[in-house]
Each structure stands twice: as C-alpha cells, then as structure tokens.
C-alpha cells in the first residue's frame, strides 16, 4: 500500500511541476476539458498546483453537440463550483457557418470535425499552449508524444520532429503563430488515474458507474441508443447494465457491460481487463493509423 501511495504521489508531483512550468513559460495557456475522468483529473491537479489561487487559465471544451447530456451537466456544475472561465467551441456552429461538413450515413460521426473547431478556438483566443489529459497508454499514437508537444503555425504535429526532454527540462520556445500541446499526465495509466481519484475522493460523472441503458451492438461495440445514430435494420436495441470507460461523442463512444457501481469495483475491473480503454471507440477503428492521422492535422 505504501508503494502504491508513493507511486501516485510521485505522479502527482510530476504533473504539478509540469502545470507550473506551463504557467511560467507561456503567456496564454488553456486547459482542454472534455468532461471525462482524465480532464477532471487535470482540473483537480491544477487546483492543487496553484492553490490558494484559482486555476490561472480558462477551460476549453470542443462540444460536438452529440455529447452525453450527463457530461454537459457535470461540466457546467464543475465550472460554476470552481468559478472558472469556460470557453465552448461548437461543432454545430461550425457546420452551420460552413467551416466543416457533417458526415452522413449510418457511420456518421462528428468526432473528426472537432479538429477544425479546436484550431479555430486556439487561434481566436491566441492561446500559446493547450493542456490536454492524454496518456501514453491510451493508444499507440499517444505513446509518441512528449510532455511538451510542438505544433506548427497550422496546428499540425510532426512526430519525427520533437524536442528532447532530458532531466525534465522542457523547451517551450516557439516562433510567432506556433503553439504547444502539453500533456502533464502522460506517465499515468488508466489504473493510476482511478486509484488516484479514489484516494482523493474526486467527484465524477455517473456515466462511469454501472447503470441501465438502452444500447445496440455494432461491429463488436455497444453504443448507446440515441436518435443521433442512424441504426441498421438488423441492429436491435436492448436494455443492459453498462458503464463508460471513456466519454466523448455518443456516435463513437462505446459502453461496456459492467456491474462496477463504485470506484473500488472499477479499479478491480480495470486491473483485470485485457481490453484497452479505447478499445470501445469506433473512431479509432476507421484505420490502423486513424489517431495519428488526426493528430497530425491538429487533433489533441
């Protein structure tokens, strides 16, 4: 138990150090917030890093318009409780004004449309650093990221052109118009996140805990039944006991059969599963390099 506690405190210390480095090196950072557990962890760590002052940068949520309603309510309640500034980039508005074109058909998703909206919000806000809650164990493209991930003036990422980070020295120098994505919890695993959230008793959306929901199966993934998703004739809706492991756009966020209705049970489940956290994300299944391709174009 002491080893586990020491491990979590070391991760916490590292992340807080990086958050403070961002505040010291950049003039106008923003924290990307999805309403999921990793971004909730980021907000919690930022509170610790700058206590007793408020978090010194705003939160940015790219809203697809197809989020779980529970996520939006949790987001709004958290922002009100913290007294934080929330910026919402709307994919629906981007569709309406012709910035992006909505996909059609049974596999349509707005997840890929987030990139243009994110880059537009970073440009409008003149943000020079965007803090994200990505972890290296999530997906193979994530594992290529450094803590400080340079983006060019078009918001694009070159995985072959990253800066060394020896001895936890971070180089935030950039040219005008460029910015950085910064990932303070890169060294955390999904299990680390859950153990820390349990240790600190951090409040979470009820989507993460087992609950009854109408779902249907598509390509081996359970999706929540919603009018947003056009179902195929052979897709049958059933009520099952499920929970989310990740939270995102309803069109591509799979749910998991689960009886885990407490953080302790979730920790036990995560510790024994062989399926990765993003194994239920249908957007990652579009190609072998779907995440890396999106990241190169500016996805977080």
Short mmCIF file of C-alpha atoms in Angstrom, two decimals:
data_model
loop_
_atom_site.label_atom_id
_atom_site.label_comp_id
_atom_site.label_asym_id
_atom_site.label_seq_id
_atom_site.Cartn_x
_atom_site.Cartn_y
_atom_site.Cartn_z
CA UNK A 1 0.00 0.00 0.00
CA UNK A 2 2.84 2.40 0.83
CA UNK A 3 4.46 1.66 -2.54
CA UNK A 4 1.19 2.41 -4.33
CA UNK A 5 0.75 5.64 -2.38
CA UNK A 6 4.33 6.74 -3.09
CA UNK A 7 3.87 5.94 -6.78
CA UNK A 8 0.71 8.05 -7.00
CA UNK A 9 2.31 10.94 -5.12
CA UNK A 10 5.30 10.86 -7.50
CA UNK A 11 2.95 11.06 -10.48
CA UNK A 12 1.04 13.87 -8.82
CA UNK A 13 4.26 15.78 -8.13
CA UNK A 14 5.47 15.37 -11.72
CA UNK A 15 2.17 16.60 -13.16
CA UNK A 16 2.02 19.60 -10.83
CA UNK A 17 5.59 20.50 -11.80
CA UNK A 18 4.62 20.45 -15.48
CA UNK A 19 1.50 22.54 -14.86
CA UNK A 20 3.63 25.15 -13.10
CA UNK A 21 6.18 25.04 -15.93
CA UNK A 22 3.39 25.87 -18.38
CA UNK A 23 2.27 28.81 -16.26
CA UNK A 24 5.88 30.04 -16.09
CA UNK A 25 6.87 29.55 -19.75
CA UNK A 26 3.73 30.54 -21.65
CA UNK A 27 1.78 33.78 -21.75
CA UNK A 28 -1.70 32.46 -22.53
CA UNK A 29 -2.33 28.75 -21.79
CA UNK A 30 -5.70 26.99 -21.89
CA UNK A 31 -6.80 23.67 -20.39
CA UNK A 32 -8.75 21.41 -22.76
CA UNK A 33 -11.72 19.92 -20.94
CA UNK A 34 -13.95 17.11 -22.24
CA UNK A 35 -15.79 16.23 -19.04
CA UNK A 36 -14.04 12.85 -18.91
CA UNK A 37 -12.06 11.48 -15.98
CA UNK A 38 -8.64 12.49 -17.37
CA UNK A 39 -9.63 16.12 -17.89
CA UNK A 40 -11.33 16.12 -14.48
CA UNK A 41 -8.04 14.85 -13.04
CA UNK A 42 -6.20 17.67 -14.87
CA UNK A 43 -8.50 20.28 -13.36
CA UNK A 44 -8.05 18.75 -9.90
CA UNK A 45 -4.25 18.76 -10.25
CA UNK A 46 -4.34 22.37 -11.49
CA UNK A 47 -6.30 23.32 -8.37
CA UNK A 48 -3.57 21.74 -6.25
CA UNK A 49 -0.78 23.31 -8.30
CA UNK A 50 -1.97 26.89 -7.82
CA UNK A 51 -3.84 26.75 -4.51
CA UNK A 52 -4.96 29.00 -2.82
CA UNK A 53 -5.29 30.99 -6.06
CA UNK A 54 -7.76 29.98 -8.73
CA UNK A 55 -6.66 27.99 -11.78
CA UNK A 56 -4.82 30.66 -13.83
CA UNK A 57 -6.11 29.62 -17.26
CA UNK A 58 -9.56 29.02 -18.79
CA UNK A 59 -11.10 25.67 -19.71
CA UNK A 60 -11.82 24.91 -23.37
CA UNK A 61 -14.45 22.36 -24.35
CA UNK A 62 -15.00 21.44 -28.00
CA UNK A 63 -18.67 20.48 -27.96
CA UNK A 64 -19.76 18.20 -30.81
CA UNK A 65 -23.41 18.75 -29.97
CA UNK A 66 -23.66 14.97 -29.64
CA UNK A 67 -22.25 14.65 -26.14
CA UNK A 68 -23.91 12.65 -23.39
CA UNK A 69 -26.26 15.08 -21.55
CA UNK A 70 -24.75 13.91 -18.26
CA UNK A 71 -21.33 15.17 -19.42
CA UNK A 72 -22.58 18.68 -20.17
CA UNK A 73 -24.37 18.94 -16.81
CA UNK A 74 -21.26 17.77 -14.95
CA UNK A 75 -19.13 20.28 -16.90
CA UNK A 76 -21.39 23.19 -16.10
CA UNK A 77 -21.70 22.26 -12.41
CA UNK A 78 -17.91 21.92 -12.08
CA UNK A 79 -17.20 25.26 -13.76
CA UNK A 80 -19.74 27.02 -11.53
CA UNK A 81 -18.26 25.42 -8.41
CA UNK A 82 -14.70 26.42 -9.37
CA UNK A 83 -15.59 29.91 -10.58
CA UNK A 84 -13.57 29.08 -13.70
CA UNK A 85 -13.89 30.62 -17.15
CA UNK A 86 -15.30 28.19 -19.72
CA UNK A 87 -14.89 28.56 -23.47
CA UNK A 88 -17.08 26.32 -25.63
CA UNK A 89 -16.18 25.66 -29.26
CA UNK A 90 -19.29 24.45 -31.05
CA UNK A 91 -19.12 21.88 -33.86
CA UNK A 92 -22.77 22.62 -34.62
CA UNK A 93 -21.95 26.29 -35.21
CA UNK A 94 -19.04 25.27 -37.44
CA UNK A 95 -21.42 23.13 -39.51
CA UNK A 96 -23.98 25.92 -39.69
CA UNK A 97 -21.46 28.51 -40.92
CA UNK A 98 -19.86 26.15 -43.43
CA UNK A 99 -16.49 25.71 -41.72
CA UNK A 100 -16.92 21.92 -41.72
CA UNK A 101 -19.21 19.47 -43.50
CA UNK A 102 -21.20 16.97 -41.48
CA UNK A 103 -20.84 13.30 -42.35
CA UNK A 104 -23.92 11.36 -43.43
CA UNK A 105 -24.95 7.71 -43.29
CA UNK A 106 -25.06 5.08 -40.58
CA UNK A 107 -21.40 5.56 -39.61
CA UNK A 108 -21.54 9.35 -39.48
CA UNK A 109 -19.68 10.97 -36.60
CA UNK A 110 -18.76 14.50 -35.61
CA UNK A 111 -15.63 13.39 -33.77
CA UNK A 112 -13.29 14.21 -36.67
CA UNK A 113 -14.90 17.64 -37.05
CA UNK A 114 -13.54 18.70 -33.66
CA UNK A 115 -10.08 19.42 -35.10
CA UNK A 116 -11.11 22.45 -37.18
CA UNK A 117 -13.12 23.85 -34.25
CA UNK A 118 -10.24 23.32 -31.81
CA UNK A 119 -7.73 25.05 -34.08
CA UNK A 120 -10.16 27.92 -34.65
CA UNK A 121 -10.67 28.41 -30.90
CA UNK A 122 -6.91 28.32 -30.24
CA UNK A 123 -6.41 30.94 -32.96
CA UNK A 124 -9.25 33.17 -31.74
CA UNK A 125 -8.02 33.02 -28.16
CA UNK A 126 -4.35 33.47 -29.17
CA UNK A 127 -3.50 30.55 -26.89
CA UNK A 128 0.17 29.56 -27.00
CA UNK A 129 -0.22 26.32 -25.01
CA UNK A 130 -3.11 23.87 -24.75
CA UNK A 131 -3.04 21.44 -21.83
CA UNK A 132 -4.56 18.03 -22.54
CA UNK A 133 -5.27 14.92 -20.50
CA UNK A 134 -3.89 12.38 -22.98
CA UNK A 135 -1.90 9.44 -21.60
CA UNK A 136 0.71 7.30 -23.34
CA UNK A 137 -1.08 4.04 -22.54
CA UNK A 138 -4.30 5.08 -24.31
CA UNK A 139 -3.28 4.47 -27.90
CA UNK A 140 -0.08 3.84 -29.88
CA UNK A 141 -0.01 7.34 -31.44
CA UNK A 142 -0.29 8.86 -27.95
CA UNK A 143 2.88 6.99 -26.96
CA UNK A 144 4.89 9.08 -29.45
CA UNK A 145 4.07 12.35 -27.69
CA UNK A 146 6.44 14.21 -25.39
CA UNK A 147 5.20 16.25 -22.44
CA UNK A 148 5.70 19.44 -24.48
CA UNK A 149 4.46 18.67 -27.99
CA UNK A 150 5.28 21.36 -30.56
CA UNK A 151 2.68 22.38 -33.16
CA UNK A 152 3.46 24.47 -36.23
CA UNK A 153 1.57 27.61 -37.30
CA UNK A 154 -1.13 25.40 -38.86
CA UNK A 155 -1.57 23.44 -35.62
CA UNK A 156 -0.03 20.32 -37.11
CA UNK A 157 2.14 17.75 -35.34
CA UNK A 158 5.28 16.13 -36.74
CA UNK A 159 6.08 13.01 -34.68
CA UNK A 160 9.62 12.89 -36.14
CA UNK A 161 10.44 16.43 -35.10
CA UNK A 162 10.07 16.58 -31.35
CA UNK A 163 12.41 18.05 -28.79
CA UNK A 164 14.36 16.00 -26.25
CA UNK A 165 13.21 16.26 -22.64
CA UNK A 166 16.25 15.15 -20.67
CA UNK A 167 16.24 15.56 -16.89
CA UNK A 168 12.72 17.04 -17.03
CA UNK A 169 13.91 20.16 -18.82
CA UNK A 170 11.18 21.43 -21.14
CA UNK A 171 11.78 23.71 -24.10
CA UNK A 172 8.74 25.89 -24.78
CA UNK A 173 10.42 28.25 -27.25
CA UNK A 174 8.46 28.78 -30.44
CA UNK A 175 8.01 31.08 -33.40
CA UNK A 176 5.12 33.50 -33.75
CA UNK A 177 1.87 31.68 -34.57
CA UNK A 178 3.07 28.31 -33.29
CA UNK A 179 1.86 26.71 -30.08
CA UNK A 180 2.38 23.70 -27.83
CA UNK A 181 0.15 20.91 -26.65
CA UNK A 182 1.20 19.87 -23.15
CA UNK A 183 0.30 16.54 -21.55
CA UNK A 184 1.03 16.59 -17.79
CA UNK A 185 -0.41 13.11 -17.10
CA UNK A 186 1.48 11.33 -19.89
CA UNK A 187 3.10 8.89 -17.48
CA UNK A 188 -0.16 7.91 -15.79
CA UNK A 189 -2.01 4.72 -16.71
CA UNK A 190 -5.77 4.23 -16.61
CA UNK A 191 -5.33 2.28 -13.37
CA UNK A 192 -3.20 5.07 -11.87
CA UNK A 193 -5.93 7.59 -12.68
CA UNK A 194 -8.63 5.54 -10.98
CA UNK A 195 -6.50 4.80 -7.92
CA UNK A 196 -5.68 8.48 -7.53
CA UNK A 197 -9.30 9.59 -8.00
CA UNK A 198 -10.28 7.07 -5.31
CA UNK A 199 -7.52 8.27 -2.98
CA UNK A 200 -8.55 11.91 -3.37
CA UNK A 201 -12.32 11.17 -3.47
CA UNK A 202 -12.78 13.24 -6.64
CA UNK A 203 -16.36 13.64 -7.88
CA UNK A 204 -17.08 12.03 -11.28
CA UNK A 205 -19.94 11.84 -13.79
CA UNK A 206 -22.35 8.97 -13.17
CA UNK A 207 -21.65 7.67 -16.69
CA UNK A 208 -18.54 5.96 -15.35
CA UNK A 209 -20.56 3.79 -12.98
CA UNK A 210 -22.73 0.82 -13.92
CA UNK A 211 -26.28 1.82 -14.84
CA UNK A 212 -29.09 0.52 -17.03
CA UNK A 213 -29.15 1.99 -20.55
CA UNK A 214 -30.67 1.09 -23.89
CA UNK A 215 -27.86 0.01 -26.23
CA UNK A 216 -27.26 -1.80 -29.50
CA UNK A 217 -24.24 -3.65 -30.90
CA UNK A 218 -22.29 -2.52 -33.97
CA UNK A 219 -19.07 -4.21 -35.10
CA UNK A 220 -18.50 -5.69 -31.67
CA UNK A 221 -19.03 -2.39 -29.85
CA UNK A 222 -22.04 -1.47 -27.70
CA UNK A 223 -23.35 2.03 -28.49
CA UNK A 224 -25.94 4.00 -26.55
CA UNK A 225 -29.30 4.17 -28.27
CA UNK A 226 -29.91 7.75 -29.39
CA UNK A 227 -31.76 9.44 -32.27
CA UNK A 228 -28.38 10.89 -33.26
CA UNK A 229 -27.22 7.49 -34.59
CA UNK A 230 -28.90 6.02 -37.65
CA UNK A 231 -29.33 2.32 -36.95
CA UNK A 232 -29.10 -0.51 -39.47
CA UNK A 233 -32.15 -2.77 -39.92
CA UNK A 234 -30.51 -5.68 -38.11
CA UNK A 235 -29.41 -3.65 -35.05
CA UNK A 236 -31.62 -4.48 -32.08
CA UNK A 237 -31.92 -2.20 -29.07
CA UNK A 238 -31.73 -3.89 -25.67
CA UNK A 239 -31.54 -2.57 -22.10
CA UNK A 240 -28.31 -3.63 -20.41
CA UNK A 241 -26.23 -2.74 -17.38
CA UNK A 242 -23.26 -0.80 -18.74
CA UNK A 243 -20.77 1.94 -17.97
CA UNK A 244 -18.41 4.20 -19.91
CA UNK A 245 -14.63 3.82 -19.75
CA UNK A 246 -14.11 6.92 -21.90
CA UNK A 247 -16.51 9.79 -22.50
CA UNK A 248 -16.84 11.51 -25.85
CA UNK A 249 -19.20 11.91 -28.79
CA UNK A 250 -22.12 9.50 -28.41
CA UNK A 251 -21.75 8.34 -32.02
CA UNK A 252 -18.35 6.75 -31.40
CA UNK A 253 -18.09 6.19 -27.64
CA UNK A 254 -18.73 2.55 -26.84
CA UNK A 255 -20.08 1.43 -23.48
CA UNK A 256 -19.05 -1.69 -21.56
CA UNK A 257 -21.06 -4.40 -19.91
CA UNK A 258 -20.29 -3.93 -16.24
CA UNK A 259 -21.58 -4.26 -12.69
CA UNK A 260 -18.95 -1.83 -11.35
CA UNK A 261 -21.02 0.74 -9.46
CA UNK A 262 -18.21 2.11 -7.27
CA UNK A 263 -14.68 3.38 -7.81
CA UNK A 264 -13.31 0.37 -5.94
CA UNK A 265 -15.10 -2.05 -8.29
CA UNK A 266 -13.92 -0.05 -11.31
CA UNK A 267 -10.31 -0.34 -10.10
CA UNK A 268 -10.73 -4.12 -9.79
CA UNK A 269 -12.26 -4.27 -13.28
CA UNK A 270 -9.54 -2.14 -14.90
CA UNK A 271 -6.80 -4.14 -13.19
CA UNK A 272 -8.03 -7.41 -14.70
CA UNK A 273 -9.25 -6.44 -18.18
CA UNK A 274 -7.17 -7.17 -21.28
CA UNK A 275 -9.06 -4.70 -23.48
CA UNK A 276 -7.56 -1.22 -23.77
CA UNK A 277 -9.54 1.80 -22.68
CA UNK A 278 -10.03 3.00 -26.26
CA UNK A 279 -10.97 -0.46 -27.49
CA UNK A 280 -14.58 0.67 -27.50
CA UNK A 281 -14.00 3.83 -29.55
CA UNK A 282 -15.33 3.28 -33.07
CA UNK A 283 -13.46 6.33 -34.43
CA UNK A 284 -10.15 4.56 -33.68
CA UNK A 285 -11.22 1.60 -35.82
CA UNK A 286 -11.55 3.53 -39.09
CA UNK A 287 -7.93 2.73 -40.00
CA UNK A 288 -4.73 1.41 -38.43
CA UNK A 289 -3.39 4.96 -38.12
CA UNK A 290 -6.61 6.89 -37.55
CA UNK A 291 -5.49 8.58 -34.32
CA UNK A 292 -2.05 9.50 -35.67
CA UNK A 293 -3.56 10.90 -38.85
CA UNK A 294 -5.95 13.07 -36.82
CA UNK A 295 -3.16 14.25 -34.53
CA UNK A 296 -1.01 15.31 -37.47
CA UNK A 297 -3.88 17.51 -38.65
CA UNK A 298 -4.24 19.17 -35.26
CA UNK A 299 -6.40 16.85 -33.14
CA UNK A 300 -5.36 16.94 -29.49
#
